[in-house]
Coordinates of N, CA and C in Angstrom, one line a residue:
M4 N 136.2 101.1 84.4 CA 136.0 100.4 83.1 C 135.7 101.4 82.0
N5 N 136.5 101.3 81.0 CA 136.4 102.2 79.9 C 135.5 101.6 78.9
S6 N 134.4 102.2 78.6 CA 133.4 101.6 77.7 C 133.9 101.4 76.3
G7 N 135.0 102.1 75.9 CA 135.5 102.1 74.6 C 136.4 100.9 74.3
N8 N 136.7 100.1 75.3 CA 137.7 99.0 75.1 C 137.0 97.8 74.5
P9 N 137.2 97.4 73.2 CA 136.5 96.4 72.6 C 137.0 95.0 73.0
H10 N 138.1 94.9 73.8 CA 138.6 93.6 74.1 C 138.2 93.0 75.4
K11 N 137.4 93.8 76.1 CA 136.9 93.3 77.4 C 135.4 93.1 77.4
R12 N 134.9 92.5 78.5 CA 133.5 92.3 78.7 C 132.8 93.6 78.5
L13 N 131.6 93.5 78.0 CA 130.8 94.7 77.7 C 130.0 95.1 78.9
L14 N 130.0 96.4 79.2 CA 129.2 97.0 80.3 C 127.8 97.1 79.8
D15 N 126.9 96.7 80.6 CA 125.5 96.8 80.3 C 124.9 98.1 80.8
H16 N 124.9 98.3 82.2 CA 124.5 99.5 82.7 C 125.1 99.8 84.1
I17 N 124.9 101.0 84.5 CA 125.4 101.5 85.8 C 124.2 101.9 86.6
V18 N 124.2 101.4 87.9 CA 123.0 101.7 88.8 C 123.3 102.8 89.7
Y19 N 122.6 103.9 89.6 CA 122.7 105.1 90.4 C 121.5 105.1 91.3
T20 N 121.7 104.6 92.6 CA 120.6 104.4 93.5 C 120.3 105.8 94.2
V21 N 119.1 106.1 94.3 CA 118.7 107.4 94.8 C 117.5 107.3 95.8
S22 N 117.4 108.2 96.7 CA 116.4 108.2 97.7 C 115.0 108.6 97.2
D23 N 115.0 109.5 96.2 CA 113.8 110.0 95.6 C 114.0 110.2 94.1
L24 N 113.3 109.4 93.3 CA 113.5 109.4 91.9 C 113.3 110.8 91.2
D25 N 112.2 111.4 91.5 CA 111.9 112.7 90.9 C 112.9 113.8 91.2
S26 N 113.4 113.8 92.5 CA 114.4 114.8 92.9 C 115.7 114.5 92.2
A27 N 116.1 113.2 92.1 CA 117.3 112.8 91.4 C 117.3 113.2 90.0
V28 N 116.2 113.0 89.3 CA 116.1 113.3 87.9 C 116.4 114.8 87.7
I29 N 115.8 115.7 88.6 CA 116.1 117.1 88.5 C 117.5 117.5 88.8
A30 N 118.1 116.8 89.8 CA 119.5 117.1 90.2 C 120.5 116.7 89.1
L31 N 120.2 115.6 88.5 CA 121.1 115.1 87.4 C 121.0 115.9 86.2
E32 N 119.8 116.4 85.9 CA 119.6 117.3 84.7 C 120.4 118.5 84.9
K33 N 120.4 119.1 86.1 CA 121.2 120.3 86.3 C 122.7 120.0 86.1
K34 N 123.1 118.8 86.5 CA 124.5 118.5 86.5 C 125.0 118.0 85.1
L35 N 124.2 117.3 84.4 CA 124.6 116.7 83.1 C 124.0 117.5 81.9
G36 N 122.9 118.2 82.1 CA 122.2 118.9 81.0 C 121.3 118.0 80.2
V37 N 120.9 116.8 80.7 CA 119.9 116.0 80.1 C 119.0 115.4 81.2
K38 N 117.8 115.2 80.8 CA 116.8 114.7 81.7 C 116.6 113.2 81.5
A39 N 116.7 112.4 82.6 CA 116.5 111.0 82.6 C 115.1 110.7 82.2
I40 N 114.9 109.6 81.4 CA 113.5 109.2 80.9 C 113.0 108.1 81.9
F41 N 111.8 108.3 82.3 CA 111.2 107.3 83.2 C 111.2 106.0 82.5
G42 N 111.6 104.9 83.2 CA 111.7 103.6 82.6 C 110.5 102.8 82.9
G43 N 110.2 102.6 84.2 CA 109.1 101.7 84.7 C 109.3 101.2 86.0
Y44 N 108.6 100.2 86.4 CA 108.6 99.6 87.7 C 109.1 98.2 87.7
H45 N 109.8 97.8 88.8 CA 110.2 96.4 89.0 C 109.2 95.8 90.1
P46 N 108.1 95.2 89.7 CA 107.1 94.8 90.6 C 107.6 93.7 91.6
T47 N 108.6 92.9 91.2 CA 109.1 91.8 92.1 C 110.2 92.3 93.0
Q48 N 110.7 93.5 92.8 CA 111.8 94.0 93.6 C 111.4 95.3 94.4
G49 N 110.2 95.9 94.1 CA 109.8 97.0 94.8 C 110.6 98.3 94.5
T50 N 111.0 98.4 93.2 CA 111.8 99.6 92.8 C 111.2 100.1 91.5
K51 N 111.7 101.3 91.1 CA 111.3 102.0 89.8 C 112.6 102.7 89.3
N52 N 112.6 103.1 88.0 CA 113.8 103.6 87.5 C 113.5 104.7 86.4
A53 N 114.6 105.4 86.1 CA 114.7 106.4 85.0 C 116.0 106.2 84.4
L54 N 116.2 106.4 83.1 CA 117.4 106.0 82.3 C 118.0 107.2 81.5
I55 N 119.3 107.1 81.5 CA 120.1 108.1 80.6 C 120.9 107.3 79.7
N56 N 120.8 107.5 78.4 CA 121.7 106.9 77.4 C 123.1 107.3 77.5
L57 N 124.0 106.3 77.7 CA 125.5 106.6 77.8 C 126.2 106.2 76.6
D58 N 125.5 105.9 75.5 CA 126.1 105.5 74.2 C 126.8 104.1 74.3
N59 N 127.3 103.6 73.2 CA 128.0 102.3 73.2 C 127.3 101.2 73.9
G60 N 125.9 101.2 73.8 CA 125.1 100.1 74.3 C 124.9 100.1 75.8
T61 N 125.3 101.1 76.5 CA 125.1 101.2 77.9 C 124.3 102.3 78.4
Y62 N 123.8 102.3 79.6 CA 123.0 103.4 80.1 C 123.2 103.5 81.6
L63 N 122.8 104.7 82.1 CA 122.8 105.0 83.5 C 121.3 104.8 84.0
E64 N 121.2 103.9 85.0 CA 119.9 103.7 85.6 C 119.7 104.4 86.9
L65 N 118.8 105.3 87.0 CA 118.5 105.9 88.3 C 117.5 105.0 89.0
L66 N 117.8 104.4 90.1 CA 117.0 103.4 90.8 C 116.5 103.9 92.2
A67 N 115.2 103.8 92.4 CA 114.7 104.2 93.7 C 113.6 103.2 94.2
A68 N 113.3 103.2 95.5 CA 112.3 102.4 96.0 C 110.9 102.9 95.4
D69 N 110.1 101.9 95.1 CA 108.7 102.2 94.7 C 107.8 102.1 96.0
E70 N 107.6 103.2 96.6 CA 106.9 103.2 97.9 C 105.4 102.8 97.7
A71 N 104.9 102.9 96.5 CA 103.5 102.5 96.2 C 103.4 100.9 96.2
N72 N 104.5 100.2 96.1 CA 104.5 98.8 96.0 C 104.6 98.3 97.5
K73 N 103.5 97.8 98.0 CA 103.4 97.3 99.4 C 103.7 95.8 99.5
N74 N 103.9 95.2 98.4 CA 104.1 93.8 98.4 C 105.5 93.3 98.7
I75 N 106.4 94.2 98.5 CA 107.9 93.9 98.6 C 108.4 94.6 99.9
A76 N 108.7 93.8 100.9 CA 109.2 94.4 102.1 C 110.7 94.6 102.0
P77 N 111.2 95.7 102.7 CA 112.7 95.9 102.8 C 113.3 94.7 103.5
P78 N 114.6 94.4 103.3 CA 115.5 95.2 102.4 C 115.4 94.9 100.9
R79 N 115.3 95.9 100.1 CA 115.2 95.7 98.7 C 116.6 95.7 98.1
W80 N 116.7 95.3 96.8 CA 118.0 95.1 96.2 C 118.8 96.4 96.0
M81 N 120.1 96.2 95.8 CA 121.1 97.2 95.3 C 121.3 98.4 96.3
G82 N 121.1 98.1 97.6 CA 121.3 99.1 98.6 C 120.3 100.2 98.8
V83 N 119.1 99.9 98.2 CA 118.0 100.9 98.2 C 117.7 101.3 99.6
D84 N 117.6 100.3 100.6 CA 117.1 100.6 101.9 C 118.2 101.0 102.9
I85 N 119.4 101.0 102.5 CA 120.5 101.4 103.4 C 121.3 102.5 102.8
L86 N 120.7 103.2 101.9 CA 121.4 104.3 101.2 C 121.7 105.5 102.1
T87 N 122.9 105.9 102.1 CA 123.3 107.1 102.9 C 123.2 108.4 102.1
H88 N 123.4 108.3 100.8 CA 123.3 109.4 99.9 C 123.2 108.9 98.5
D89 N 122.6 109.7 97.5 CA 122.5 109.2 96.1 C 123.9 108.9 95.6
Q90 N 124.0 107.7 95.0 CA 125.4 107.3 94.5 C 125.2 106.0 93.7
I91 N 126.3 105.8 92.9 CA 126.4 104.5 92.2 C 126.6 103.4 93.2
T92 N 125.7 102.4 93.1 CA 125.9 101.3 94.1 C 126.2 99.9 93.4
R93 N 125.9 99.8 92.1 CA 126.1 98.5 91.4 C 126.4 98.8 89.9
W94 N 127.0 97.8 89.3 CA 127.1 97.9 87.8 C 126.9 96.5 87.2
A95 N 126.5 96.5 86.0 CA 126.1 95.2 85.4 C 126.9 95.0 84.1
L96 N 127.2 93.7 83.8 CA 127.8 93.3 82.6 C 126.8 92.6 81.7
K97 N 127.0 92.7 80.4 CA 126.2 91.8 79.5 C 126.7 90.4 79.6
S98 N 125.8 89.4 79.5 CA 126.3 88.0 79.6 C 125.4 87.1 78.9
N99 N 125.9 86.1 78.2 CA 125.1 85.0 77.7 C 125.6 83.7 78.3
E100 N 126.3 83.8 79.4 CA 126.8 82.7 80.2 C 126.6 82.9 81.7
L101 N 125.4 83.1 82.1 CA 125.1 83.4 83.5 C 125.5 82.3 84.4
T102 N 125.4 81.0 84.0 CA 125.8 80.0 84.9 C 127.3 80.0 85.2
K103 N 128.1 80.2 84.2 CA 129.5 80.3 84.4 C 129.9 81.5 85.3
D104 N 129.2 82.7 85.0 CA 129.5 83.9 85.8 C 129.1 83.7 87.3
A105 N 127.9 83.0 87.5 CA 127.4 82.7 88.8 C 128.4 82.0 89.7
I106 N 129.1 81.0 89.1 CA 130.1 80.2 89.8 C 131.2 81.1 90.3
I107 N 131.6 82.1 89.5 CA 132.7 82.9 89.8 C 132.3 83.9 90.9
V108 N 131.2 84.5 90.8 CA 130.8 85.5 91.9 C 130.5 84.8 93.2
K109 N 130.0 83.5 93.1 CA 129.8 82.7 94.4 C 131.1 82.5 95.1
Q110 N 132.2 82.3 94.3 CA 133.5 82.1 95.0 C 133.9 83.4 95.7
Y111 N 133.5 84.5 95.2 CA 133.8 85.8 95.9 C 132.9 86.0 97.1
L112 N 131.6 85.7 97.0 CA 130.6 85.8 98.1 C 129.5 84.7 97.9
P113 N 129.4 83.7 98.7 CA 128.5 82.6 98.5 C 127.0 83.1 98.3
E114 N 126.7 84.2 99.0 CA 125.3 84.7 98.9 C 125.0 85.2 97.5
M115 N 126.0 85.6 96.7 CA 125.8 86.0 95.4 C 125.7 84.8 94.4
G116 N 125.2 85.1 93.2 CA 125.2 84.1 92.2 C 123.9 83.4 91.9
S117 N 122.8 83.9 92.6 CA 121.5 83.3 92.3 C 121.0 83.9 91.0
I118 N 120.6 83.0 90.1 CA 120.1 83.4 88.8 C 118.5 83.4 88.8
T119 N 118.0 84.5 88.4 CA 116.5 84.7 88.4 C 116.1 85.4 87.2
G120 N 114.8 85.3 86.9 CA 114.2 86.1 85.8 C 113.6 87.4 86.3
G121 N 113.5 88.3 85.4 CA 112.9 89.6 85.8 C 112.2 90.2 84.6
S122 N 111.3 91.2 85.0 CA 110.6 91.9 83.9 C 110.1 93.2 84.4
R123 N 109.8 94.1 83.5 CA 109.2 95.4 83.9 C 108.5 95.9 82.7
N124 N 107.4 96.6 82.9 CA 106.7 97.3 81.8 C 107.4 98.7 81.6
T125 N 107.6 99.0 80.4 CA 108.1 100.3 80.0 C 107.0 101.4 80.2
A126 N 107.4 102.6 80.0 CA 106.5 103.7 80.2 C 105.4 103.6 79.1
N127 N 105.7 103.1 77.9 CA 104.8 103.0 76.8 C 104.0 101.6 76.8
G128 N 104.2 100.8 77.9 CA 103.5 99.6 78.0 C 104.2 98.3 77.5
A129 N 105.3 98.5 76.9 CA 106.0 97.3 76.4 C 106.6 96.5 77.5
L130 N 106.8 95.2 77.3 CA 107.3 94.4 78.4 C 108.8 94.0 78.1
L131 N 109.6 94.3 79.1 CA 111.0 93.9 79.0 C 111.2 92.7 79.9
K132 N 112.0 91.7 79.3 CA 112.2 90.5 80.1 C 113.7 90.2 80.1
W133 N 114.2 89.7 81.2 CA 115.6 89.4 81.3 C 115.9 88.3 82.3
E134 N 117.1 87.7 82.2 CA 117.6 86.9 83.3 C 118.8 87.6 83.8
L135 N 119.0 87.4 85.1 CA 120.2 88.1 85.7 C 120.7 87.4 86.9
I136 N 121.9 87.7 87.3 CA 122.5 87.2 88.6 C 122.0 88.3 89.6
L137 N 121.2 87.9 90.5 CA 120.5 88.8 91.4 C 121.4 89.6 92.3
P138 N 121.3 91.0 92.2 CA 122.1 91.8 93.1 C 121.5 91.7 94.5
L139 N 122.3 91.8 95.5 CA 121.9 91.7 96.9 C 121.4 93.0 97.5
P140 N 120.7 93.0 98.6 CA 120.3 94.2 99.2 C 121.5 95.0 99.9
T141 N 122.5 94.2 100.3 CA 123.7 94.8 100.9 C 124.9 94.2 100.2
P142 N 126.0 94.9 100.3 CA 126.3 96.2 101.0 C 125.7 97.4 100.2
E143 N 125.9 98.6 100.8 CA 125.4 99.8 100.1 C 126.0 99.9 98.7
T144 N 127.3 99.6 98.6 CA 128.0 99.6 97.3 C 128.8 98.3 97.1
E145 N 128.6 97.7 96.0 CA 129.2 96.4 95.7 C 130.1 96.6 94.4
L146 N 131.4 96.4 94.5 CA 132.3 96.6 93.4 C 132.2 95.4 92.4
V147 N 131.9 94.2 92.8 CA 131.8 93.1 91.9 C 130.5 93.2 91.2
P148 N 130.5 93.1 89.8 CA 129.3 93.4 89.0 C 128.4 92.2 89.1
F149 N 127.1 92.5 88.7 CA 126.2 91.4 88.4 C 126.0 91.4 86.9
M150 N 125.4 90.3 86.4 CA 125.3 90.1 85.0 C 123.9 90.0 84.5
V151 N 123.6 90.5 83.3 CA 122.3 90.5 82.7 C 122.3 89.8 81.3
D152 N 121.3 89.0 81.1 CA 121.1 88.4 79.8 C 119.8 88.9 79.2
W153 N 119.8 89.7 78.2 CA 118.6 90.3 77.6 C 118.1 89.5 76.4
S154 N 118.5 88.3 76.2 CA 118.2 87.6 75.0 C 116.7 87.3 74.9
Q155 N 115.9 87.3 76.0 CA 114.5 87.0 76.0 C 113.7 88.2 75.5
T156 N 114.3 89.4 75.4 CA 113.5 90.6 75.1 C 113.9 91.1 73.7
E157 N 112.9 91.7 73.0 CA 113.2 92.1 71.7 C 114.1 93.4 71.6
T158 N 113.9 94.3 72.5 CA 114.6 95.6 72.5 C 115.4 95.8 73.8
H159 N 116.7 96.0 73.7 CA 117.5 96.3 74.9 C 117.1 97.7 75.4
P160 N 117.0 98.0 76.7 CA 116.6 99.3 77.1 C 117.4 100.5 76.5
H161 N 118.7 100.2 76.3 CA 119.5 101.3 75.7 C 119.0 101.6 74.3
D162 N 118.6 100.6 73.5 CA 118.2 100.8 72.1 C 116.9 101.6 72.0
A163 N 116.1 101.6 73.1 CA 114.9 102.3 73.1 C 115.0 103.8 73.5
L164 N 116.2 104.2 73.9 CA 116.5 105.5 74.4 C 117.0 106.4 73.2
P165 N 116.6 107.7 73.2 CA 117.1 108.6 72.2 C 118.6 108.9 72.5
N166 N 119.3 109.5 71.5 CA 120.6 110.0 71.7 C 120.5 111.2 72.7
M167 N 121.3 111.1 73.8 CA 121.2 112.1 74.8 C 122.5 112.9 74.9
D168 N 123.4 112.7 74.0 CA 124.7 113.4 74.0 C 125.5 113.2 75.2
C169 N 125.3 112.0 75.8 CA 126.2 111.6 76.9 C 127.0 110.3 76.6
K170 N 128.2 110.3 77.1 CA 129.0 109.1 76.8 C 129.8 108.8 78.0
L171 N 129.9 107.5 78.4 CA 130.7 107.1 79.6 C 132.2 107.1 79.2
I172 N 133.0 107.9 79.9 CA 134.4 107.9 79.7 C 135.1 106.8 80.5
E173 N 134.7 106.7 81.8 CA 135.3 105.7 82.6 C 134.4 105.4 83.8
L174 N 134.3 104.2 84.2 CA 133.7 103.7 85.5 C 134.9 103.2 86.3
Y175 N 135.0 103.7 87.5 CA 136.1 103.2 88.4 C 135.6 103.1 89.8
G176 N 136.4 102.5 90.7 CA 136.0 102.3 92.0 C 137.1 102.6 93.0
T177 N 136.7 102.6 94.3 CA 137.7 102.8 95.4 C 137.4 101.7 96.4
H178 N 138.5 101.2 97.0 CA 138.4 100.1 98.0 C 139.6 100.1 98.9
P179 N 139.4 99.8 100.2 CA 140.6 99.8 101.1 C 141.6 98.7 100.7
N180 N 141.2 97.6 100.1 CA 142.1 96.5 99.7 C 141.7 96.1 98.3
P181 N 142.1 96.8 97.2 CA 141.7 96.4 95.8 C 142.0 95.0 95.4
D182 N 143.0 94.3 96.0 CA 143.3 93.0 95.6 C 142.2 92.0 95.9
I183 N 141.3 92.3 96.8 CA 140.2 91.5 97.2 C 139.3 91.3 96.0
V184 N 139.1 92.4 95.3 CA 138.1 92.4 94.1 C 138.9 92.1 92.8
Y185 N 140.1 92.5 92.7 CA 140.9 92.2 91.4 C 140.9 90.8 91.1
N186 N 141.0 89.9 92.0 CA 141.1 88.5 91.8 C 139.8 88.0 91.1
T187 N 138.6 88.5 91.5 CA 137.4 88.2 90.9 C 137.2 88.8 89.5
F188 N 137.7 90.1 89.4 CA 137.7 90.7 88.1 C 138.4 89.9 87.1
N189 N 139.6 89.4 87.5 CA 140.4 88.6 86.5 C 139.7 87.4 86.1
K190 N 139.0 86.7 87.0 CA 138.3 85.5 86.6 C 137.1 85.8 85.7
L191 N 136.5 87.0 85.9 CA 135.4 87.4 85.1 C 135.8 88.0 83.7
G192 N 137.1 88.3 83.6 CA 137.6 88.9 82.4 C 137.2 90.4 82.2
V193 N 137.2 91.1 83.3 CA 136.9 92.5 83.3 C 138.0 93.3 83.9
Q194 N 138.1 94.6 83.4 CA 139.1 95.5 84.0 C 138.3 96.7 84.5
L195 N 138.6 97.0 85.8 CA 138.0 98.2 86.4 C 139.1 98.8 87.3
R196 N 139.4 100.0 87.1 CA 140.4 100.7 87.9 C 139.9 100.8 89.3
I197 N 140.7 100.4 90.3 CA 140.3 100.6 91.7 C 141.4 101.4 92.4
E198 N 141.0 102.5 93.0 CA 142.0 103.3 93.7 C 141.9 102.9 95.2
P199 N 143.1 102.8 95.9 CA 143.0 102.5 97.3 C 142.4 103.7 98.1
N200 N 141.4 103.4 98.9 CA 140.7 104.4 99.7 C 140.0 103.6 100.8
E201 N 139.9 104.3 101.9 CA 139.2 103.6 103.1 C 137.7 103.4 102.8
K202 N 137.1 104.1 101.8 CA 135.7 104.0 101.5 C 135.5 103.2 100.2
I203 N 134.6 102.3 100.2 CA 134.2 101.6 99.0 C 133.2 102.5 98.2
S204 N 133.5 102.7 96.9 CA 132.6 103.5 96.1 C 132.8 103.2 94.6
L205 N 131.8 103.6 93.8 CA 131.9 103.5 92.4 C 131.6 104.9 91.8
K206 N 132.5 105.3 90.9 CA 132.4 106.6 90.3 C 132.3 106.5 88.7
A207 N 131.6 107.4 88.1 CA 131.5 107.4 86.7 C 131.9 108.8 86.1
I208 N 132.7 108.8 85.2 CA 133.1 110.0 84.5 C 132.4 110.0 83.1
I209 N 131.6 111.1 83.0 CA 130.7 111.1 81.8 C 130.9 112.4 81.0
Q210 N 131.0 112.2 79.7 CA 131.0 113.4 78.8 C 129.5 113.7 78.6
S211 N 129.1 115.0 78.9 CA 127.7 115.4 78.8 C 127.6 116.7 78.1
P212 N 126.4 117.1 77.9 CA 126.2 118.5 77.3 C 126.8 119.6 78.2
K213 N 127.0 119.3 79.4 CA 127.6 120.3 80.3 C 129.1 120.0 80.6
G214 N 129.7 119.2 79.7 CA 131.1 118.9 79.8 C 131.3 117.6 80.5
V215 N 132.6 117.4 80.9 CA 133.0 116.2 81.6 C 132.5 116.3 83.1
V216 N 131.7 115.3 83.5 CA 131.1 115.4 84.9 C 131.4 114.0 85.5
E217 N 131.7 114.1 86.8 CA 131.9 112.8 87.6 C 130.7 112.7 88.6
I218 N 130.1 111.5 88.6 CA 129.0 111.3 89.6 C 129.4 110.1 90.4

């Protein structure tokens, strides 16, 4: 998905799931030349995050298990507990029609499509609130996006981030049978390039202070 295409659904954020948040922040800083900013905790999901501004209203979310949260038992959302290596596992679209989107993703996979509310406190204590179509704990990587409605919160996470001189050039995926997901993409009104490959994956090409980088 090219973030610069104004005629398609807008990308909200990309989820880069990691085994250890502090280590991943250091590793990505070496790769991109920018340091992700700690975002906060998801108390109802047992995760925490750090964010990188990707311009055009979108951001990269580094997501890791919050091991200090003993209230949420695995498996936690977005592949956190089945992660084989740090990688993009999910992506999210902006939406103000979650009910309509939920019907479409349920047609793809009946377990998908549950709408729920969420919130987290930012590092400076502000409360972010949203509604979203809940991402599942499995599979490790899911090419079909989930959707987020931020209308309940005053400031979108992207708008609270400084300019970090990073810009998403393209988000794309790989899948052994791209037609399986293309049908759902068409119903959702999104375009995402899918390359045939035996492995399912999501990749982001980013313009960064260290040049064009793929993660």
